């Protein structure tokens, strides 16, 4: 079972948006980190990104994207400019519709995003949105609001704050920091800030901000039943098209940049190339090219020789969130907003991914809906992104966890380590603040009868401390 890397989880951050008589005034949220720290973290993360994801090696397309980026960066308002920041723009040769930016300025635009756009303004809208996240320093602002338990380390928290979805999982798997699940998406408030600030940057750069709204519609149309990755990484604040259009009405487009032949030329060059791989295909190829083994372990700690769960239990207090008791021969392996409990020989790293074959992952997930079943459905969807052979539950059994209403489902998965079927026992409940608590027990199918009562006992031991 791969340790959960969820794109649905985010810290709850409130930032102020002050209205003026004309355009919306966006105020950057509180931030205890320095701009220099943004730059350092972004530089570290960019190195990891470029080891894991294939960059497009085409001077014409890259030059075109950089021209758009430089024009937009020049239109960042003075109060949001940081002399230390260095905005760079690179194209990733993968087909998913996605884009992300790192603290301090590095930005990555998927080839699939450019191919999906109808106009240059739509591309500019996505770039302006991502630039706004960086200029408003949303990544370290999220880390500022996080608890010590949620952060773990600054670098892990901030990389996850910007990079979401499958790309975030890939980077997490290749880093020592262990991103966990706390920071893989922005809050809806931050998304709205980036929409509005991005609209203003577009207008100053000569682009019609309504093109940003048009791109979001394009993304939705091309998403199919599952939706494109960009939407899962960037949750919709609601009425997105309406408020962007309203903002556009209060703005004056400077100069009026129209589509040049460069946009059509860039798309034509992409059509002449071999189809872009998926991110998953690309990262598997990267693993093979660096000598990675499909089944080998880098830590050597997954041995298959695993003790049965001890009848003695040890209690753990996790931050200011909850207490839990697990078999005393299970080791605690904390990450950012999750912790894995597993016995020796049952955990390690396979193909740069943290995995465990016996034990449990326990953590918390941000729940915007504050509805237990909806939040649990989203968690299962996120878990399936990291574990593509995971079955989906046909329904949930209702019960209680920590004196709160809870849900339970038993699913099956094919282990990345053994290639055999394993059972996945999921328990969820809402905490007092609406956060989703989850407990995921994992055991090989042939040993599930031994572990199932252990999972129930562990789940029944949970006591919430907030």
CSV table of C-alpha atoms in Angstrom, one decimal:
chain,number,residue,atom,x,y,z
A,1,UNK,CA,0.0,0.0,0.0
A,2,UNK,CA,1.4,3.4,-1.0
A,3,UNK,CA,1.4,6.0,1.7
A,4,UNK,CA,-1.4,8.5,0.9
A,5,UNK,CA,-0.5,11.6,-1.1
A,6,UNK,CA,-3.7,13.5,-1.3
A,7,UNK,CA,-4.3,16.4,-3.6
A,8,UNK,CA,-7.5,17.2,-1.7
A,9,UNK,CA,-5.9,18.2,1.6
A,10,UNK,CA,-5.0,21.7,2.5
A,11,UNK,CA,-4.5,23.9,5.5
A,12,UNK,CA,-7.4,26.2,6.4
A,13,UNK,CA,-6.1,29.7,5.8
A,14,UNK,CA,-8.1,33.0,5.9
A,15,UNK,CA,-6.7,35.9,3.9
A,16,UNK,CA,-8.2,39.3,3.6
A,17,UNK,CA,-9.8,40.6,0.3
A,18,UNK,CA,-10.7,44.2,0.6
A,19,UNK,CA,-13.0,45.8,-1.8
A,20,UNK,CA,-12.5,49.2,-3.4
A,21,UNK,CA,-14.9,51.1,-5.6
A,22,UNK,CA,-13.2,49.7,-8.7
A,23,UNK,CA,-11.0,46.6,-8.9
A,24,UNK,CA,-10.7,44.3,-5.9
A,25,UNK,CA,-7.8,45.0,-3.6
A,26,UNK,CA,-6.0,41.8,-2.7
A,27,UNK,CA,-3.9,41.8,0.5
A,28,UNK,CA,-1.3,39.1,0.9
A,29,UNK,CA,-2.0,36.9,3.8
A,30,UNK,CA,0.2,36.8,7.0
A,31,UNK,CA,3.5,35.0,6.5
A,32,UNK,CA,6.2,34.2,9.1
A,33,UNK,CA,8.7,33.1,6.5
A,34,UNK,CA,11.0,35.5,4.6
A,35,UNK,CA,11.1,36.0,0.8
A,36,UNK,CA,14.6,34.5,1.0
A,37,UNK,CA,13.1,31.3,2.4
A,38,UNK,CA,10.6,31.2,-0.4
A,39,UNK,CA,13.5,31.4,-2.9
A,40,UNK,CA,15.5,28.7,-1.1
A,41,UNK,CA,12.5,26.3,-0.9
A,42,UNK,CA,11.6,26.9,-4.5
A,43,UNK,CA,15.1,26.2,-5.7
A,44,UNK,CA,15.2,22.9,-3.8
A,45,UNK,CA,11.8,21.9,-5.1
A,46,UNK,CA,12.7,22.8,-8.6
A,47,UNK,CA,15.7,20.5,-8.5
A,48,UNK,CA,13.4,17.7,-7.5
A,49,UNK,CA,10.8,18.5,-10.1
A,50,UNK,CA,13.4,18.4,-12.9
A,51,UNK,CA,14.8,15.1,-11.8
A,52,UNK,CA,11.3,13.5,-11.8
A,53,UNK,CA,9.4,15.2,-14.7
A,54,UNK,CA,10.5,15.4,-18.4
A,55,UNK,CA,11.0,18.9,-19.6
A,56,UNK,CA,10.1,19.7,-23.2
A,57,UNK,CA,13.3,20.4,-25.2
A,58,UNK,CA,12.0,22.8,-27.8
A,59,UNK,CA,13.4,26.3,-28.0
A,60,UNK,CA,10.5,27.7,-29.9
A,61,UNK,CA,7.8,26.6,-27.6
A,62,UNK,CA,9.8,27.4,-24.5
A,63,UNK,CA,10.7,30.9,-25.8
A,64,UNK,CA,7.0,31.5,-26.5
A,65,UNK,CA,5.9,30.5,-23.0
A,66,UNK,CA,8.7,32.6,-21.5
A,67,UNK,CA,7.6,35.7,-23.5
A,68,UNK,CA,4.1,35.4,-22.1
A,69,UNK,CA,5.5,34.9,-18.6
A,70,UNK,CA,7.9,37.9,-18.7
A,71,UNK,CA,5.1,40.1,-20.0
A,72,UNK,CA,2.9,39.1,-17.0
A,73,UNK,CA,5.7,39.3,-14.5
A,74,UNK,CA,6.3,42.9,-15.6
A,75,UNK,CA,2.7,43.6,-14.6
A,76,UNK,CA,2.9,42.4,-11.0
A,77,UNK,CA,1.9,45.4,-8.8
A,78,UNK,CA,4.7,47.1,-7.0
A,79,UNK,CA,3.5,46.1,-3.5
A,80,UNK,CA,3.7,42.4,-4.4
A,81,UNK,CA,7.2,42.5,-6.1
A,82,UNK,CA,10.0,40.7,-4.3
A,83,UNK,CA,13.5,41.6,-5.6
A,84,UNK,CA,14.7,38.1,-4.6
A,85,UNK,CA,12.2,36.3,-6.7
A,86,UNK,CA,13.2,34.9,-10.1
A,87,UNK,CA,10.3,33.9,-12.2
A,88,UNK,CA,11.1,31.1,-14.7
A,89,UNK,CA,8.8,29.3,-17.1
A,90,UNK,CA,9.4,25.7,-18.3
A,91,UNK,CA,7.1,23.3,-20.2
A,92,UNK,CA,6.7,19.7,-18.9
A,93,UNK,CA,6.3,17.1,-21.7
A,94,UNK,CA,3.2,15.4,-20.2
A,95,UNK,CA,-0.3,15.3,-21.5
A,96,UNK,CA,-2.3,16.2,-18.4
A,97,UNK,CA,-4.0,19.6,-18.2
A,98,UNK,CA,-2.0,21.0,-15.3
A,99,UNK,CA,0.4,23.8,-14.2
A,100,UNK,CA,2.1,24.7,-10.9
A,101,UNK,CA,4.5,27.2,-9.5
A,102,UNK,CA,7.0,27.0,-6.7
A,103,UNK,CA,7.9,29.5,-4.1
A,104,UNK,CA,10.2,32.3,-5.3
A,105,UNK,CA,9.2,31.9,-9.0
A,106,UNK,CA,9.9,28.6,-10.8
A,107,UNK,CA,6.8,27.7,-12.8
A,108,UNK,CA,6.0,24.6,-14.8
A,109,UNK,CA,3.3,24.4,-17.5
A,110,UNK,CA,2.2,21.0,-18.8
A,111,UNK,CA,2.3,20.5,-22.6
A,112,UNK,CA,-1.3,19.3,-22.3
A,113,UNK,CA,-2.4,22.7,-21.0
A,114,UNK,CA,-1.0,24.5,-24.0
A,115,UNK,CA,-2.6,21.9,-26.4
A,116,UNK,CA,-5.9,22.4,-24.7
A,117,UNK,CA,-6.0,26.2,-25.0
A,118,UNK,CA,-8.0,27.9,-27.7
A,119,UNK,CA,-6.1,31.2,-27.6
A,120,UNK,CA,-3.0,32.8,-26.2
A,121,UNK,CA,-5.1,34.7,-23.7
A,122,UNK,CA,-6.2,31.3,-22.2
A,123,UNK,CA,-2.6,30.3,-21.7
A,124,UNK,CA,-1.8,33.7,-20.2
A,125,UNK,CA,-4.8,33.3,-17.8
A,126,UNK,CA,-3.3,30.1,-16.3
A,127,UNK,CA,0.2,31.6,-16.1
A,128,UNK,CA,-1.2,34.8,-14.5
A,129,UNK,CA,-3.1,32.7,-11.9
A,130,UNK,CA,0.0,30.7,-11.0
A,131,UNK,CA,2.2,33.9,-10.9
A,132,UNK,CA,-0.3,35.3,-8.4
A,133,UNK,CA,0.1,32.4,-6.1
A,134,UNK,CA,3.8,33.1,-6.0
A,135,UNK,CA,3.5,36.8,-5.7
A,136,UNK,CA,1.0,36.5,-2.8
A,137,UNK,CA,3.3,33.9,-1.2
A,138,UNK,CA,0.5,31.4,-0.7
A,139,UNK,CA,2.7,28.4,-0.1
A,140,UNK,CA,4.5,29.8,2.9
A,141,UNK,CA,1.3,31.5,4.1
A,142,UNK,CA,-0.2,28.0,4.4
A,143,UNK,CA,2.8,26.8,6.3
A,144,UNK,CA,2.5,29.8,8.6
A,145,UNK,CA,-1.0,28.6,9.6
A,146,UNK,CA,-0.1,25.0,10.0
A,147,UNK,CA,0.5,23.2,13.3
A,148,UNK,CA,3.9,21.6,14.0
A,149,UNK,CA,2.3,18.2,13.5
A,150,UNK,CA,1.0,19.3,10.1
A,151,UNK,CA,4.3,20.8,8.9
A,152,UNK,CA,7.0,18.3,9.8
A,153,UNK,CA,9.6,20.2,8.0
A,154,UNK,CA,9.4,23.6,6.2
A,155,UNK,CA,10.7,22.2,2.9
A,156,UNK,CA,8.2,19.3,2.8
A,157,UNK,CA,5.3,21.5,3.7
A,158,UNK,CA,6.0,24.2,1.1
A,159,UNK,CA,6.8,21.9,-1.8
A,160,UNK,CA,3.5,20.2,-1.1
A,161,UNK,CA,1.7,23.6,-0.8
A,162,UNK,CA,2.4,24.4,-4.4
A,163,UNK,CA,2.6,21.1,-6.2
A,164,UNK,CA,-0.6,19.1,-6.3
A,165,UNK,CA,-2.0,15.9,-7.8
A,166,UNK,CA,0.1,13.3,-9.5
A,167,UNK,CA,3.0,15.7,-9.9
A,168,UNK,CA,3.0,16.3,-6.1
A,169,UNK,CA,3.0,12.6,-5.5
A,170,UNK,CA,5.9,12.1,-7.8
A,171,UNK,CA,8.0,14.8,-6.1
A,172,UNK,CA,7.0,13.5,-2.7
A,173,UNK,CA,8.2,10.1,-3.6
A,174,UNK,CA,11.6,11.3,-4.6
A,175,UNK,CA,12.3,13.5,-1.6
A,176,UNK,CA,13.5,12.8,2.0
A,177,UNK,CA,11.0,15.3,3.4
A,178,UNK,CA,7.9,13.1,3.2
A,179,UNK,CA,5.1,15.4,2.2
A,180,UNK,CA,2.3,13.5,3.8
A,181,UNK,CA,-1.2,14.9,3.1
A,182,UNK,CA,-1.5,18.4,4.5
A,183,UNK,CA,-0.5,20.8,1.8
A,184,UNK,CA,-1.3,19.5,-1.6
A,185,UNK,CA,-3.9,22.0,-2.5
A,186,UNK,CA,-4.6,25.7,-2.0
A,187,UNK,CA,-7.7,26.8,0.0
A,188,UNK,CA,-10.6,28.1,-2.0
A,189,UNK,CA,-9.9,31.6,-0.5
A,190,UNK,CA,-6.4,31.5,-2.0
A,191,UNK,CA,-7.7,30.3,-5.3
A,192,UNK,CA,-10.1,33.3,-5.5
A,193,UNK,CA,-7.2,35.6,-4.6
A,194,UNK,CA,-5.1,34.2,-7.4
A,195,UNK,CA,-8.1,34.5,-9.9
A,196,UNK,CA,-8.6,38.1,-9.0
A,197,UNK,CA,-5.0,39.2,-8.8
A,198,UNK,CA,-4.3,37.2,-12.0
A,199,UNK,CA,-7.1,39.1,-13.7
A,200,UNK,CA,-5.6,42.4,-12.8
A,201,UNK,CA,-2.1,41.3,-13.9
A,202,UNK,CA,-3.6,40.1,-17.3
A,203,UNK,CA,-5.3,43.5,-17.9
A,204,UNK,CA,-2.1,45.4,-17.2
A,205,UNK,CA,-0.2,43.1,-19.5
A,206,UNK,CA,-2.8,43.7,-22.3
A,207,UNK,CA,-4.8,40.5,-22.0
A,208,UNK,CA,-8.6,40.4,-21.6
A,209,UNK,CA,-9.1,38.8,-18.1
A,210,UNK,CA,-12.2,37.0,-19.4
A,211,UNK,CA,-9.8,34.7,-21.3
A,212,UNK,CA,-8.9,33.3,-17.8
A,213,UNK,CA,-12.6,32.4,-17.3
A,214,UNK,CA,-12.7,30.9,-20.7
A,215,UNK,CA,-9.7,28.7,-20.0
A,216,UNK,CA,-11.4,27.4,-16.9
A,217,UNK,CA,-14.4,26.5,-19.0
A,218,UNK,CA,-12.1,24.8,-21.5
A,219,UNK,CA,-10.5,22.8,-18.7
A,220,UNK,CA,-13.9,21.7,-17.4
A,221,UNK,CA,-15.1,20.6,-20.9
A,222,UNK,CA,-11.9,18.6,-21.6
A,223,UNK,CA,-11.9,16.9,-18.2
A,224,UNK,CA,-14.3,14.1,-19.0
A,225,UNK,CA,-16.0,12.2,-16.2
A,226,UNK,CA,-13.0,12.3,-13.8
A,227,UNK,CA,-12.1,16.0,-14.4
A,228,UNK,CA,-8.6,17.2,-15.3
A,229,UNK,CA,-5.8,17.3,-12.8
A,230,UNK,CA,-5.7,21.1,-12.6
A,231,UNK,CA,-9.2,21.3,-11.1
A,232,UNK,CA,-8.4,18.8,-8.4
A,233,UNK,CA,-5.2,20.8,-7.5
A,234,UNK,CA,-7.1,24.1,-7.7
A,235,UNK,CA,-10.5,23.8,-6.0
A,236,UNK,CA,-13.2,26.0,-7.5
A,237,UNK,CA,-14.2,28.8,-5.1
A,238,UNK,CA,-17.6,28.8,-6.7
A,239,UNK,CA,-19.1,31.1,-9.4
A,240,UNK,CA,-15.5,31.4,-10.8
A,241,UNK,CA,-16.5,32.6,-14.2
A,242,UNK,CA,-19.0,35.1,-12.8
A,243,UNK,CA,-16.6,36.9,-10.4
A,244,UNK,CA,-13.8,36.9,-12.9
A,245,UNK,CA,-16.1,38.5,-15.5
A,246,UNK,CA,-17.3,41.0,-13.0
A,247,UNK,CA,-13.7,41.9,-12.1
A,248,UNK,CA,-12.9,42.3,-15.8
A,249,UNK,CA,-15.6,44.9,-16.1
A,250,UNK,CA,-13.7,47.1,-13.5
A,251,UNK,CA,-10.4,46.8,-15.4
A,252,UNK,CA,-8.9,48.6,-18.3
A,253,UNK,CA,-6.9,46.4,-20.7
A,254,UNK,CA,-3.7,48.1,-21.4
A,255,UNK,CA,-2.8,48.2,-25.0
A,256,UNK,CA,-4.8,45.1,-26.0
A,257,UNK,CA,-2.6,42.1,-26.8
A,258,UNK,CA,-4.1,40.0,-29.5
A,259,UNK,CA,-3.2,36.5,-30.6
A,260,UNK,CA,0.0,36.5,-32.6
A,261,UNK,CA,1.0,33.8,-35.0
A,262,UNK,CA,3.3,32.6,-32.3
A,263,UNK,CA,0.4,30.8,-30.5
A,264,UNK,CA,-0.7,28.9,-33.6
A,265,UNK,CA,3.0,28.2,-34.4
A,266,UNK,CA,3.6,26.7,-30.9
A,267,UNK,CA,0.5,24.5,-31.1
A,268,UNK,CA,1.5,23.4,-34.6
A,269,UNK,CA,5.0,22.4,-33.4
A,270,UNK,CA,3.4,20.4,-30.5
A,271,UNK,CA,1.1,18.6,-33.0
A,272,UNK,CA,4.2,17.5,-35.0
A,273,UNK,CA,5.8,15.9,-32.0
A,274,UNK,CA,5.1,12.4,-30.7
A,275,UNK,CA,2.1,12.4,-28.3
A,276,UNK,CA,3.1,13.4,-24.8
A,277,UNK,CA,3.1,10.6,-22.2
A,278,UNK,CA,1.1,10.7,-19.0
A,279,UNK,CA,2.9,11.8,-15.9
A,280,UNK,CA,2.8,8.3,-14.6
A,281,UNK,CA,4.4,6.9,-17.8
A,282,UNK,CA,7.0,9.6,-17.8
A,283,UNK,CA,8.1,9.0,-14.2
A,284,UNK,CA,8.3,5.3,-14.7
A,285,UNK,CA,10.6,5.9,-17.6
A,286,UNK,CA,12.7,8.3,-15.5
A,287,UNK,CA,13.0,5.6,-12.9
A,288,UNK,CA,14.3,3.1,-15.4
A,289,UNK,CA,16.7,5.6,-16.9
A,290,UNK,CA,18.3,6.3,-13.5
A,291,UNK,CA,18.7,2.6,-12.8
A,292,UNK,CA,15.6,2.2,-10.7
A,293,UNK,CA,14.1,-1.3,-10.3
A,294,UNK,CA,10.4,-1.9,-10.6
A,295,UNK,CA,10.4,-4.2,-7.6
A,296,UNK,CA,13.5,-3.4,-5.6
A,297,UNK,CA,13.6,-1.4,-2.4
A,298,UNK,CA,16.0,1.4,-1.7
A,299,UNK,CA,15.9,1.0,2.1
A,300,UNK,CA,16.0,-2.8,2.2
A,301,UNK,CA,13.5,-2.8,5.1
A,302,UNK,CA,10.6,-4.6,3.4
A,303,UNK,CA,11.6,-8.2,4.1
A,304,UNK,CA,8.3,-10.1,4.1
A,305,UNK,CA,9.3,-11.4,7.5
A,306,UNK,CA,6.7,-9.6,9.7
A,307,UNK,CA,5.8,-10.4,13.3
A,308,UNK,CA,2.1,-10.9,14.1
A,309,UNK,CA,0.6,-7.9,15.9
A,310,UNK,CA,1.5,-7.9,19.6
A,311,UNK,CA,-1.3,-8.3,22.2
A,312,UNK,CA,0.2,-5.4,24.1
A,313,UNK,CA,-0.7,-1.9,23.0
A,314,UNK,CA,1.2,1.4,23.1
A,315,UNK,CA,-0.6,4.8,23.3
A,316,UNK,CA,0.5,7.7,21.1
A,317,UNK,CA,-0.6,11.4,21.3
A,318,UNK,CA,-0.4,12.9,17.8
A,319,UNK,CA,0.1,16.7,18.1
A,320,UNK,CA,-3.0,18.4,19.5
A,321,UNK,CA,-5.3,16.2,17.4
A,322,UNK,CA,-5.9,12.8,18.7
A,323,UNK,CA,-4.6,9.8,20.8
A,324,UNK,CA,-4.4,6.3,19.5
A,325,UNK,CA,-3.2,2.9,20.7
A,326,UNK,CA,-1.5,0.4,18.4
A,327,UNK,CA,0.3,-2.9,18.9
A,328,UNK,CA,3.5,-2.4,20.8
A,329,UNK,CA,5.6,-3.9,18.0
A,330,UNK,CA,4.4,-1.4,15.5
A,331,UNK,CA,6.8,1.5,14.9
A,332,UNK,CA,5.6,5.1,14.6
A,333,UNK,CA,6.7,6.8,11.3
A,334,UNK,CA,5.3,10.4,11.3
A,335,UNK,CA,5.0,12.5,8.2
A,336,UNK,CA,3.3,15.9,7.9
A,337,UNK,CA,-0.4,15.4,8.6
A,338,UNK,CA,-0.3,11.6,8.8
A,339,UNK,CA,1.6,8.9,10.6
A,340,UNK,CA,2.2,5.3,9.6
A,341,UNK,CA,2.4,2.6,12.2
A,342,UNK,CA,4.0,-0.6,10.9
A,343,UNK,CA,6.1,-3.5,12.2
A,344,UNK,CA,9.7,-4.1,11.2
A,345,UNK,CA,10.0,-5.7,7.8
A,346,UNK,CA,6.7,-4.2,6.6
A,347,UNK,CA,7.7,-0.7,5.5
A,348,UNK,CA,10.2,1.0,3.3
A,349,UNK,CA,10.7,2.7,0.0
A,350,UNK,CA,9.9,1.1,-3.4
A,351,UNK,CA,10.6,3.0,-6.6
A,352,UNK,CA,11.0,6.2,-4.6
A,353,UNK,CA,7.6,5.7,-2.9
A,354,UNK,CA,6.9,5.2,0.8
A,355,UNK,CA,5.0,1.9,1.1
A,356,UNK,CA,3.9,-0.5,3.8
A,357,UNK,CA,2.5,-4.0,3.6
A,358,UNK,CA,1.2,-4.5,7.1
A,359,UNK,CA,0.0,-1.8,9.6
A,360,UNK,CA,-1.9,1.5,9.3
A,361,UNK,CA,-1.8,5.1,8.2
A,362,UNK,CA,-3.6,7.6,10.4
A,363,UNK,CA,-4.1,11.3,9.6
A,364,UNK,CA,-6.3,14.3,9.0
A,365,UNK,CA,-7.7,15.8,5.8
A,366,UNK,CA,-9.2,19.2,5.2
A,367,UNK,CA,-12.9,18.9,4.5
A,368,UNK,CA,-14.4,21.9,2.7
A,369,UNK,CA,-17.9,20.4,2.6
A,370,UNK,CA,-18.0,19.4,6.3
A,371,UNK,CA,-20.0,16.3,5.2
A,372,UNK,CA,-18.6,13.0,6.3
A,373,UNK,CA,-19.6,10.9,3.3
A,374,UNK,CA,-18.6,13.5,0.8
A,375,UNK,CA,-15.2,13.9,2.5
A,376,UNK,CA,-14.7,10.2,2.7
A,377,UNK,CA,-15.5,9.8,-1.0
A,378,UNK,CA,-12.9,12.5,-1.8
A,379,UNK,CA,-10.4,10.7,0.4
A,380,UNK,CA,-11.0,7.4,-1.4
A,381,UNK,CA,-10.6,9.1,-4.8
A,382,UNK,CA,-7.3,10.6,-3.7
A,383,UNK,CA,-6.1,7.3,-2.3
A,384,UNK,CA,-6.9,5.7,-5.6
A,385,UNK,CA,-4.7,8.2,-7.4
A,386,UNK,CA,-1.7,6.8,-5.6
A,387,UNK,CA,-3.0,3.2,-5.7
A,388,UNK,CA,-4.5,2.8,-9.2
A,389,UNK,CA,-5.5,-0.8,-8.5
A,390,UNK,CA,-7.5,0.0,-5.5
A,391,UNK,CA,-11.2,-1.1,-5.6
A,392,UNK,CA,-13.9,1.4,-4.7
A,393,UNK,CA,-16.3,0.6,-1.9
A,394,UNK,CA,-19.9,-0.2,-2.8
A,395,UNK,CA,-21.1,1.5,0.4
A,396,UNK,CA,-20.1,2.4,3.9
A,397,UNK,CA,-20.9,0.8,7.3
A,398,UNK,CA,-21.9,3.4,9.9
A,399,UNK,CA,-20.5,3.4,13.4
A,400,UNK,CA,-18.6,5.6,15.7
A,401,UNK,CA,-15.0,6.7,16.2
A,402,UNK,CA,-13.9,8.7,19.2
A,403,UNK,CA,-17.6,9.2,20.2
A,404,UNK,CA,-18.3,10.7,16.8
A,405,UNK,CA,-20.3,9.4,13.9
A,406,UNK,CA,-18.0,7.3,11.7
A,407,UNK,CA,-17.9,5.4,8.4
A,408,UNK,CA,-16.1,2.2,7.5
A,409,UNK,CA,-15.3,0.4,4.2
A,410,UNK,CA,-13.2,-2.6,3.3
A,411,UNK,CA,-11.5,-2.4,-0.1
A,412,UNK,CA,-8.9,-4.5,-1.9
A,413,UNK,CA,-5.7,-3.4,-3.6
A,414,UNK,CA,-2.8,-5.0,-5.4
A,415,UNK,CA,0.4,-4.5,-3.5
A,416,UNK,CA,3.2,-2.7,-5.3
A,417,UNK,CA,5.7,-4.8,-3.3
A,418,UNK,CA,4.4,-8.3,-3.5
A,419,UNK,CA,2.0,-8.1,-6.5
A,420,UNK,CA,-0.6,-9.9,-4.4
A,421,UNK,CA,-4.0,-8.7,-3.2
A,422,UNK,CA,-4.2,-6.9,0.1
A,423,UNK,CA,-7.1,-5.7,2.2
A,424,UNK,CA,-7.5,-2.0,3.0
A,425,UNK,CA,-9.7,-1.2,6.0
A,426,UNK,CA,-10.8,2.5,6.1
A,427,UNK,CA,-12.4,4.3,9.0
A,428,UNK,CA,-13.3,8.0,9.0
A,429,UNK,CA,-14.9,10.5,11.2
A,430,UNK,CA,-15.3,14.3,11.4
A,431,UNK,CA,-13.4,16.1,14.1
A,432,UNK,CA,-14.9,19.1,16.0
A,433,UNK,CA,-13.6,21.7,13.5
A,434,UNK,CA,-14.9,19.7,10.5
A,435,UNK,CA,-11.5,18.2,9.6
A,436,UNK,CA,-11.7,14.6,8.4
A,437,UNK,CA,-9.9,12.0,10.5
A,438,UNK,CA,-9.0,8.8,8.7
A,439,UNK,CA,-7.5,5.4,9.7
A,440,UNK,CA,-6.3,3.1,7.0
A,441,UNK,CA,-5.4,-0.4,8.0
A,442,UNK,CA,-3.5,-2.6,5.5
A,443,UNK,CA,-2.8,-6.4,5.5
A,444,UNK,CA,-2.2,-9.1,2.9
A,445,UNK,CA,-5.5,-10.8,2.0
A,446,UNK,CA,-4.4,-14.1,3.5
A,447,UNK,CA,-3.6,-12.4,6.8
A,448,UNK,CA,-6.6,-10.1,7.0
A,449,UNK,CA,-8.5,-12.4,9.4
A,450,UNK,CA,-5.6,-11.9,11.9
A,451,UNK,CA,-5.4,-8.1,11.3
A,452,UNK,CA,-9.1,-7.2,11.0
A,453,UNK,CA,-9.8,-7.4,14.8
A,454,UNK,CA,-6.6,-5.4,15.4
A,455,UNK,CA,-7.8,-2.7,13.1
A,456,UNK,CA,-11.1,-2.5,14.9
A,457,UNK,CA,-9.5,-2.3,18.2
A,458,UNK,CA,-7.1,0.4,17.1
A,459,UNK,CA,-10.0,2.4,15.6
A,460,UNK,CA,-12.0,2.1,18.8
A,461,UNK,CA,-9.0,3.4,20.8
A,462,UNK,CA,-9.1,6.8,19.1
A,463,UNK,CA,-9.7,9.8,21.3
A,464,UNK,CA,-9.9,13.3,19.8
A,465,UNK,CA,-8.2,16.0,21.7
A,466,UNK,CA,-9.8,18.9,19.8
